[in-house]
Short mmCIF file of N, CA and C in Angstrom, two decimals:
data_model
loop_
_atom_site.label_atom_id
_atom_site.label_comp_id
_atom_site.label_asym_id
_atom_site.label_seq_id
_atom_site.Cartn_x
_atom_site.Cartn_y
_atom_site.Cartn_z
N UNK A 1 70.55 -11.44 21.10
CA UNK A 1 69.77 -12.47 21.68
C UNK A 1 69.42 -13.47 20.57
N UNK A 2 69.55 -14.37 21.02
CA UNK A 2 69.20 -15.84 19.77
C UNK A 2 67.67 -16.18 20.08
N UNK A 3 67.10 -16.53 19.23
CA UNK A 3 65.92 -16.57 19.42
C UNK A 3 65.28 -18.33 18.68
N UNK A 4 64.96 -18.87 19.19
CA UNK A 4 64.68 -20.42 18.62
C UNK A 4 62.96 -20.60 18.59
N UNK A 5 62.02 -20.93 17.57
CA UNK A 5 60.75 -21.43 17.69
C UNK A 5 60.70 -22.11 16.98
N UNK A 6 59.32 -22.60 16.79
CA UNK A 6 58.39 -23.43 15.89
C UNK A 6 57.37 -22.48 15.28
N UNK A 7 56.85 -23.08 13.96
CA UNK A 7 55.76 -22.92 13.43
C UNK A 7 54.56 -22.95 13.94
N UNK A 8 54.36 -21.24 14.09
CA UNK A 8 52.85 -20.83 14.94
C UNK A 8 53.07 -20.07 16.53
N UNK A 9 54.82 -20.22 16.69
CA UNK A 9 55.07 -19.78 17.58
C UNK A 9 55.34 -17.98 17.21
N UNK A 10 55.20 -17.12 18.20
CA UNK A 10 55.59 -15.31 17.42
C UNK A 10 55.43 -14.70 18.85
N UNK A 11 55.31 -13.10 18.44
CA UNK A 11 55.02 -11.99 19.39
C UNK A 11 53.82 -11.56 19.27
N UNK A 12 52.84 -10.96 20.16
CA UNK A 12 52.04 -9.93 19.53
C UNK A 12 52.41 -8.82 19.64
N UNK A 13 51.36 -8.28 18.85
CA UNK A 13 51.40 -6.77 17.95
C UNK A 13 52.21 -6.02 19.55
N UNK A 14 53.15 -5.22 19.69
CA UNK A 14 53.83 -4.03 20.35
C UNK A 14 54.82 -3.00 20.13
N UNK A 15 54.65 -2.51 21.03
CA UNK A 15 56.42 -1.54 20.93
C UNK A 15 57.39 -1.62 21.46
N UNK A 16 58.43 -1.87 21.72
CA UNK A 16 59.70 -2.19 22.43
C UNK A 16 59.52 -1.02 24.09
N UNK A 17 59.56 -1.18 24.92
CA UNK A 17 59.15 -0.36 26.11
C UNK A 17 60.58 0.49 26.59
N UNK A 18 61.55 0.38 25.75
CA UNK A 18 62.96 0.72 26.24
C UNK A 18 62.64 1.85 24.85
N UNK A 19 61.80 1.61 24.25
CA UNK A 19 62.19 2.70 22.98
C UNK A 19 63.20 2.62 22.25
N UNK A 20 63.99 1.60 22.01
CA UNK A 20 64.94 1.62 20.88
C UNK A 20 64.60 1.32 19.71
N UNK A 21 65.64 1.01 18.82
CA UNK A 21 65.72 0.19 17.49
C UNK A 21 65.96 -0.35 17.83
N UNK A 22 65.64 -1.62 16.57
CA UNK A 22 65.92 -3.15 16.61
C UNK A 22 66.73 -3.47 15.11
N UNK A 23 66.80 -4.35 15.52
CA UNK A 23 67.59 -5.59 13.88
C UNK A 23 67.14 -7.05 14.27
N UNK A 24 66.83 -7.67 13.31
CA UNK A 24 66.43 -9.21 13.48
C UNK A 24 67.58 -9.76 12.02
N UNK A 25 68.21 -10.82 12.22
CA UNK A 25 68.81 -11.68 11.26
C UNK A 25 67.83 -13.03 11.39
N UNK A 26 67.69 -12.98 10.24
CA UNK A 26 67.04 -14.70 9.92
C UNK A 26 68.29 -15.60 9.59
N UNK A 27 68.19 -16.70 10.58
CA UNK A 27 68.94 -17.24 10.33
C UNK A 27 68.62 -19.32 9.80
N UNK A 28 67.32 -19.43 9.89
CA UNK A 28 66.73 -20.22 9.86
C UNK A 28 65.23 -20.09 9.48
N UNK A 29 64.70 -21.29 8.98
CA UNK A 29 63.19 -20.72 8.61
C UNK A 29 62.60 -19.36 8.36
N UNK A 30 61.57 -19.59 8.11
CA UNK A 30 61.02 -17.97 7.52
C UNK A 30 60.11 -17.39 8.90
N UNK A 31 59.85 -16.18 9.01
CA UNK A 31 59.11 -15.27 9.82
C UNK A 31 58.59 -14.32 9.06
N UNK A 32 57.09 -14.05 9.63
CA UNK A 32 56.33 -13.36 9.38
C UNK A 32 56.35 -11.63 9.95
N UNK A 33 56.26 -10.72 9.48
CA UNK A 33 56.55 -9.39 10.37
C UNK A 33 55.39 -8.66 9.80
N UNK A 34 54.88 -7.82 10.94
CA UNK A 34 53.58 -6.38 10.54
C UNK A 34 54.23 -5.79 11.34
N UNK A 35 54.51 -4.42 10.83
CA UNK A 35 54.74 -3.16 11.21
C UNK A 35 54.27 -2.12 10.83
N UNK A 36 54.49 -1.44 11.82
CA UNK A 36 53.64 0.05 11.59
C UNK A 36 54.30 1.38 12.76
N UNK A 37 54.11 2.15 12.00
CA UNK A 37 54.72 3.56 12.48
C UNK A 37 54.09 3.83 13.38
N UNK A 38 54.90 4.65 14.67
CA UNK A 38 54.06 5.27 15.61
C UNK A 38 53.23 6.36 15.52
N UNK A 39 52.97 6.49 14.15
CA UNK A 39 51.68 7.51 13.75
C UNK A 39 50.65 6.99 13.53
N UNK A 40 50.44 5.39 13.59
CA UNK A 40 49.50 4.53 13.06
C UNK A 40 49.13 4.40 14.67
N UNK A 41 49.71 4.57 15.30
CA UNK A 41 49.56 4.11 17.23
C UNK A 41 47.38 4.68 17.66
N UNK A 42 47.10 5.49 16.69
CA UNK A 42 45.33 5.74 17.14
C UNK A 42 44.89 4.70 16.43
N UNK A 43 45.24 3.43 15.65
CA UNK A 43 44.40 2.65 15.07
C UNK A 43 44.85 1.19 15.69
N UNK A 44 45.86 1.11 16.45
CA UNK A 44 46.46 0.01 16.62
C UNK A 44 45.92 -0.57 18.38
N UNK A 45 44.99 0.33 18.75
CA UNK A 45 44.75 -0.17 20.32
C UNK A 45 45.53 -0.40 21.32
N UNK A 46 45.66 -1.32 21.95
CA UNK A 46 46.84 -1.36 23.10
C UNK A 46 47.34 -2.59 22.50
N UNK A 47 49.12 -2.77 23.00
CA UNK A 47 50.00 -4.44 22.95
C UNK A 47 48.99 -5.60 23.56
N UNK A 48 49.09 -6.33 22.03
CA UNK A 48 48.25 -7.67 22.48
C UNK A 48 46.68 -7.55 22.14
N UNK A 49 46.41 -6.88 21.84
CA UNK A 49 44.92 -6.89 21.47
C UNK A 49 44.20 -7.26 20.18
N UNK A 50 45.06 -6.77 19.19
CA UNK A 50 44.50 -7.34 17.75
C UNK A 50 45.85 -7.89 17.34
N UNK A 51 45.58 -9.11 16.57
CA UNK A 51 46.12 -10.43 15.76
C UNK A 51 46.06 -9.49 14.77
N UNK A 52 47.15 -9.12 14.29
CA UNK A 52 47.38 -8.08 12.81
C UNK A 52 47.47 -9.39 11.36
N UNK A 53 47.63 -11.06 12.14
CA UNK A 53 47.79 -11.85 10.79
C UNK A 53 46.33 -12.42 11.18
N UNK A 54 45.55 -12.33 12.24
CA UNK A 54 44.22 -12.47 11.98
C UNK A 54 42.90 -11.76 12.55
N UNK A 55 43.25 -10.42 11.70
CA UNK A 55 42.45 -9.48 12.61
C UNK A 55 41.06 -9.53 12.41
N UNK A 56 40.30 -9.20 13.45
CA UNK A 56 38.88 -9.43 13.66
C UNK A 56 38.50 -7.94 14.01
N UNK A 57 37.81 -7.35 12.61
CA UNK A 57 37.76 -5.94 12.21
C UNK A 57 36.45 -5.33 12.96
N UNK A 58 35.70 -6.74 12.94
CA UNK A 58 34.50 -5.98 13.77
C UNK A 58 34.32 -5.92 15.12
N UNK A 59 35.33 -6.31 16.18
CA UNK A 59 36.17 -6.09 17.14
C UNK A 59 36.52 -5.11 17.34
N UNK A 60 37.22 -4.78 16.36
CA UNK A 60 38.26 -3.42 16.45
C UNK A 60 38.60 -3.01 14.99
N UNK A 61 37.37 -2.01 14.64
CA UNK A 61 37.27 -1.32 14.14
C UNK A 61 38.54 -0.47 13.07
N UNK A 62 38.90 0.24 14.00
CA UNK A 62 40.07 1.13 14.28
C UNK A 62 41.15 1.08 13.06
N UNK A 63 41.60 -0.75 13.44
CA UNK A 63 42.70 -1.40 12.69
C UNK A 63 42.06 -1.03 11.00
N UNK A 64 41.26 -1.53 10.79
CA UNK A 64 41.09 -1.58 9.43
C UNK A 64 42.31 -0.38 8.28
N UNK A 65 41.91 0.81 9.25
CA UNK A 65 42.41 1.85 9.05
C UNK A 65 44.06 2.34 8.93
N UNK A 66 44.51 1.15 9.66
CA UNK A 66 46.02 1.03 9.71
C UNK A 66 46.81 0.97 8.52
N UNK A 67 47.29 2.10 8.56
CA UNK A 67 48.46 1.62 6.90
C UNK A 67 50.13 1.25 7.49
N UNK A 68 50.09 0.38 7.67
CA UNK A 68 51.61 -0.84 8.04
C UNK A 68 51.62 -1.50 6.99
N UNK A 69 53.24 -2.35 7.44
CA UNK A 69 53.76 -2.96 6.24
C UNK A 69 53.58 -4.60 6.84
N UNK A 70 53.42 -5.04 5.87
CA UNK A 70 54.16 -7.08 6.25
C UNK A 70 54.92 -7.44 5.08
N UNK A 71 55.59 -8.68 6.08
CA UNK A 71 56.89 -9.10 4.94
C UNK A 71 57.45 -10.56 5.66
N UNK A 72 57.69 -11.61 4.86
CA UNK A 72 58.61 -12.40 5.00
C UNK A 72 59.87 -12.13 5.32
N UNK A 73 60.50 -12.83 5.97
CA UNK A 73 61.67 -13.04 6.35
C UNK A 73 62.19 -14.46 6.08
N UNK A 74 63.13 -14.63 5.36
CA UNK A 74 64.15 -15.74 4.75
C UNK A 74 65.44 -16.14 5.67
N UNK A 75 65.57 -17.22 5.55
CA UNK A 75 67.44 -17.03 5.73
C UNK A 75 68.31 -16.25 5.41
N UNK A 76 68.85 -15.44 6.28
CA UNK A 76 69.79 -14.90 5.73
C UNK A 76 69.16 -13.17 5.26
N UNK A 77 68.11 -12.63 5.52
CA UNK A 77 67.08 -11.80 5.74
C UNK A 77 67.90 -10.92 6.75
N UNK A 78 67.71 -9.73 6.62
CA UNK A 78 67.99 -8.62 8.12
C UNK A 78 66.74 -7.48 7.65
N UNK A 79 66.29 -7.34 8.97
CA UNK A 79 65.08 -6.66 9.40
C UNK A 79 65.70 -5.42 10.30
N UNK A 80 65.40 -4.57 9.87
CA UNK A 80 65.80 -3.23 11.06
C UNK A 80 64.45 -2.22 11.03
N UNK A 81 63.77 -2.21 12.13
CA UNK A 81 62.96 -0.77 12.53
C UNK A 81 63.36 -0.06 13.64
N UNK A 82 62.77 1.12 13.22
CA UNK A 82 63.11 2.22 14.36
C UNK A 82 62.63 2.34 15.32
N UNK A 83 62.96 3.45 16.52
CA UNK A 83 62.37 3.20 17.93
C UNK A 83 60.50 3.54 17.48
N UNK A 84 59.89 3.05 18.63
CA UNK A 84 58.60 3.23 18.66
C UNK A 84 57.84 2.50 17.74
N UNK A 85 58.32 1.95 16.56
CA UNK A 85 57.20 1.07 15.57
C UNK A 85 57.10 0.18 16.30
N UNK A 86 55.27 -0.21 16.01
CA UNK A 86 54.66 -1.48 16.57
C UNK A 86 54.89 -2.62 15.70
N UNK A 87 55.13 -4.04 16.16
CA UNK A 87 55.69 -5.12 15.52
C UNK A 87 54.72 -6.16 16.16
N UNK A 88 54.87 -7.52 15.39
CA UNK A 88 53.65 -8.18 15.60
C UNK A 88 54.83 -9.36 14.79
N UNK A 89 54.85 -10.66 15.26
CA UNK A 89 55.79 -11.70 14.41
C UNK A 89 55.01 -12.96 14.49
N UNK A 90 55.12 -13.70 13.93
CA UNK A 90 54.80 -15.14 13.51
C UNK A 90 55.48 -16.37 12.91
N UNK A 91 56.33 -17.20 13.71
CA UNK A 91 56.87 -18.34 12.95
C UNK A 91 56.21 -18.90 11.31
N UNK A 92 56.63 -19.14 10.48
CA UNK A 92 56.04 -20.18 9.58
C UNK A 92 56.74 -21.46 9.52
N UNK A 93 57.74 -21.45 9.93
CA UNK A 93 58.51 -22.89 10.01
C UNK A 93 59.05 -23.54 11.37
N UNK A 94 59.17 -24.47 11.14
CA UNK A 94 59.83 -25.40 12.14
C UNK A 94 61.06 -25.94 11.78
N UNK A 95 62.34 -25.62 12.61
CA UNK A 95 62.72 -24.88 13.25
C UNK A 95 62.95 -23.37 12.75
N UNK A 96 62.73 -22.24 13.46
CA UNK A 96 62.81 -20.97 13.54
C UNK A 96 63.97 -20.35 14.20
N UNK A 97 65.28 -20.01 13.70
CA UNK A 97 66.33 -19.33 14.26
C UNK A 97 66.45 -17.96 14.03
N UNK A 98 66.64 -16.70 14.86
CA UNK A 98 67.49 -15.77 14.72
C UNK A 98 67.85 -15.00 15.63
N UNK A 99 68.50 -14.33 15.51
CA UNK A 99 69.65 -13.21 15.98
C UNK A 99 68.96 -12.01 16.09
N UNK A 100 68.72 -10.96 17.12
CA UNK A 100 68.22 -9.87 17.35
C UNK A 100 69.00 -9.28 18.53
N UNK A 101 68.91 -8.36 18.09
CA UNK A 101 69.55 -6.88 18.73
C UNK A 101 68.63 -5.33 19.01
N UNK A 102 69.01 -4.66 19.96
CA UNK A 102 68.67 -3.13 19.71
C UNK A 102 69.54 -2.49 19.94
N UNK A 103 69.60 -1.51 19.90
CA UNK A 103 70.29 -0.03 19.42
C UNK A 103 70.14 0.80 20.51
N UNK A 104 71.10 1.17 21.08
CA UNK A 104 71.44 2.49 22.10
C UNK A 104 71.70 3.78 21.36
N UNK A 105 71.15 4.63 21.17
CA UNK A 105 71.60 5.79 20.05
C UNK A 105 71.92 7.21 20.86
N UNK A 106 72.76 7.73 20.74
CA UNK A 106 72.42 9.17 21.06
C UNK A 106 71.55 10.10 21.54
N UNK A 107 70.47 8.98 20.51
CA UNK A 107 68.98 10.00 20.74
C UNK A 107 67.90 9.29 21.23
N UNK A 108 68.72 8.04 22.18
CA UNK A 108 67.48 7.61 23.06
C UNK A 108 68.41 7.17 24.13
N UNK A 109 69.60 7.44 24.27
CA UNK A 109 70.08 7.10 25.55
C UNK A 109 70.23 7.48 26.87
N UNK A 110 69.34 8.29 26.49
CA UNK A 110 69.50 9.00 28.30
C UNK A 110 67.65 8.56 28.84
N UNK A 111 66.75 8.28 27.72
CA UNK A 111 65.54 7.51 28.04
C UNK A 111 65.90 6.08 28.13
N UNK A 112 66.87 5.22 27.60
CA UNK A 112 67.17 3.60 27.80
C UNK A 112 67.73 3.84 29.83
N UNK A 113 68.67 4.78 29.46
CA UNK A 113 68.77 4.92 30.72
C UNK A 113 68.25 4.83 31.83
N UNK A 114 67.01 5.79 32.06
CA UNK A 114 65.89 6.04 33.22
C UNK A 114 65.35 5.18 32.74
N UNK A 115 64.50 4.44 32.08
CA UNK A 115 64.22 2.95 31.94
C UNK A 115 64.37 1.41 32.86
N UNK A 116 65.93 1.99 32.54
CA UNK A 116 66.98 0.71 33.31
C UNK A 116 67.14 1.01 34.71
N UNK A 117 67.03 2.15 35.14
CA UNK A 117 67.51 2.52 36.21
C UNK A 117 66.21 2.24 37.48
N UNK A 118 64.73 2.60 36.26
CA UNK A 118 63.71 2.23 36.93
C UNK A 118 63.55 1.04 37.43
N UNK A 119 63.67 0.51 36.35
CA UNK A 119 63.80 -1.53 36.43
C UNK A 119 64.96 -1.71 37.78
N UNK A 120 66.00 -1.43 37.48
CA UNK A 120 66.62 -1.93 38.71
C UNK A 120 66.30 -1.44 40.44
N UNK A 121 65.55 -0.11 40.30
CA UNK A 121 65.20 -0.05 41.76
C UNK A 121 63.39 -0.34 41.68
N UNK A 122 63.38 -1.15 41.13
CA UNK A 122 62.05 -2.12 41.58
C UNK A 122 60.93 -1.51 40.86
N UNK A 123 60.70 -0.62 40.07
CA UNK A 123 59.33 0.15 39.73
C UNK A 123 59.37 -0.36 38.40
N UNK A 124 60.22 -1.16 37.68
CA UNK A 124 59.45 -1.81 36.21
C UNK A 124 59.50 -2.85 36.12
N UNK A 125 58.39 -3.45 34.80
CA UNK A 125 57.61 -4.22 34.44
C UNK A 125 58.89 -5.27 33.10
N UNK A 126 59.72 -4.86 32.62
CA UNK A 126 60.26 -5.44 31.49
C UNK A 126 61.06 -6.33 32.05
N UNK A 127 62.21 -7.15 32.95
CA UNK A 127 62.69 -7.65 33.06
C UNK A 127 63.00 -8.18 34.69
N UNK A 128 63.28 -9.45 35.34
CA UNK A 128 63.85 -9.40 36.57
C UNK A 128 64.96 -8.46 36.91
N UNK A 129 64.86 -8.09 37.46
CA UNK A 129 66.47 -7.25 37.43
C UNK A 129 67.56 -7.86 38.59
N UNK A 130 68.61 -7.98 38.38
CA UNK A 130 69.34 -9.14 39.90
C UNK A 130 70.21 -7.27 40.34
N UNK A 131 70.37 -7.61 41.28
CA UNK A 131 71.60 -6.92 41.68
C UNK A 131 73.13 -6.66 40.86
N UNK A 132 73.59 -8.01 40.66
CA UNK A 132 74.67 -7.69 39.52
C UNK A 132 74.82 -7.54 38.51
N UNK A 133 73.68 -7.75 37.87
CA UNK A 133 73.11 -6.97 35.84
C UNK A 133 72.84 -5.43 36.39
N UNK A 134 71.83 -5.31 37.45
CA UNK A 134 72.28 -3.48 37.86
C UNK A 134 73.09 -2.78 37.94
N UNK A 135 74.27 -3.33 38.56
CA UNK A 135 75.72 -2.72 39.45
C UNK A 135 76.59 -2.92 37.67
N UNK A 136 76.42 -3.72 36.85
CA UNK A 136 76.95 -3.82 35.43
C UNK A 136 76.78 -3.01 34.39
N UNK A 137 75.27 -2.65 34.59
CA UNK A 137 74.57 -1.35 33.63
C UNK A 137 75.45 -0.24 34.11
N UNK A 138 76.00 0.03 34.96
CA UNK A 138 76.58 1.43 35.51
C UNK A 138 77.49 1.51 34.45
N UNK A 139 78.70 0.45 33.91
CA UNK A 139 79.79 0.85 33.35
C UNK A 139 78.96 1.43 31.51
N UNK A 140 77.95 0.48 31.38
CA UNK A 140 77.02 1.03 29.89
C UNK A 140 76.88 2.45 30.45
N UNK A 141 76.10 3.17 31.36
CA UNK A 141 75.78 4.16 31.56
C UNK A 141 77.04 5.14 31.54
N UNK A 142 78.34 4.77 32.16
CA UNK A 142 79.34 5.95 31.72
C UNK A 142 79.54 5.95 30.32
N UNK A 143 79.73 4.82 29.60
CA UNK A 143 80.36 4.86 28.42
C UNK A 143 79.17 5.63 27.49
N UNK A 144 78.09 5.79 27.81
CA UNK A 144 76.89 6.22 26.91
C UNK A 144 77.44 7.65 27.10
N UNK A 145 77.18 8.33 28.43
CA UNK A 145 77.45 9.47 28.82
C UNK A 145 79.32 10.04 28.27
N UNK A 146 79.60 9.30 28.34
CA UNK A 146 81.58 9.90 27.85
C UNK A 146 81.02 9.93 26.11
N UNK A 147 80.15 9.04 25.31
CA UNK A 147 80.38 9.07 23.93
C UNK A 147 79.08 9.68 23.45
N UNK A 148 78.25 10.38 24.22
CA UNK A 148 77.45 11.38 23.92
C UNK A 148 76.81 12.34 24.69
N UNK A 149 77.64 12.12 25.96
CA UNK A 149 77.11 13.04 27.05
C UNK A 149 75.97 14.06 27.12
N UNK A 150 76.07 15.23 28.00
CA UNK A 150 74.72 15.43 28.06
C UNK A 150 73.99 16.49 27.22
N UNK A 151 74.85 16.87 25.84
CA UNK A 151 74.11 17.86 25.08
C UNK A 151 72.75 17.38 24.33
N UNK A 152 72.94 16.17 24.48
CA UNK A 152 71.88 15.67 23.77
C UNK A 152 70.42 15.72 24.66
N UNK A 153 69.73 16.66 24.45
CA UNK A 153 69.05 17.28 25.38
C UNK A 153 67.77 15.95 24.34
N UNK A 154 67.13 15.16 25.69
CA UNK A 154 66.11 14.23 25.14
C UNK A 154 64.77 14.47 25.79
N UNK A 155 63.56 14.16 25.29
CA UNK A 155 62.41 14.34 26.09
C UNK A 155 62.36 12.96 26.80
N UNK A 156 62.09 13.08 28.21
CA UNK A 156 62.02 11.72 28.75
C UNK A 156 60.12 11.62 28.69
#
């Protein structure tokens, strides 16, 4: 997915709801990133609640307590975290380009799965779902299942 902003434009603080990994390429201007492990998840409150680049401690307490990382991102920069870390982004420039991806793994594909499957018969929250991006996910879903089928015993 290509991703285009301005300065001041970002995400707040969350977790990816599909549970994967990610990768970000900078491909333009710089970006701001806070992350933190899903062991930090009792200090971090719920998605959207605390501004991790301007947190208001006597609000929320909690955060203070958070040991996450931040970091610039450059041109030409690649960013990769794992499933479940909370992320939080922030433009600093105008124009803001990059490239992002996630990761189908072995060891979360049979949860990306029931995910998707939810979304397409109407019970989730992450995306419109049309009829023919549904009926399309089927051929991802064999090829997941033929190149790691079902020993991979996962907690859903």
């Amino acid at each position: 997915m290509l991703l285009v902003g301005e300065a001041g434009a970002g995400m707040f603080s969350h977790q990816d709801s599909l549970r994967t990994a990610s990768w970000q390429l900078q491909m333009a201007g710089r970006k701001q990133w806070h992350l933190c492990s899903p062991s930090q998840t009792p200090h971090l409150y719920t998605a959207g609640q605390v501004d991790f680049f301007r947190p208001q401690y006597y609000r929320f307490p909690l955060a203070r307590n958070a040991s996450c990382y931040q970091t610039s991102l450059s041109p030409g920069d690649l960013l990769f975290y794992p499933p479940d870390w909370w992320h939080q982004t922030l433009n600093l420039d105008t124009p803001t380009l990059a490239l992002t991806g996630t990761l189908v793994t072995p060891s979360n594909y049979l949860f990306v799965k029931t995910q998707l499957e939810r979304q397409c018969g109407g019970a989730g929250d992450i995306f419109p779902a049309t009829d023919r991006f549904c009926r399309l996910l089927k051929g991802c879903y064999d090829l997941w299942e033929r190149l790691w089928g079902s020993e991979n015993d996962q907690e859903l």
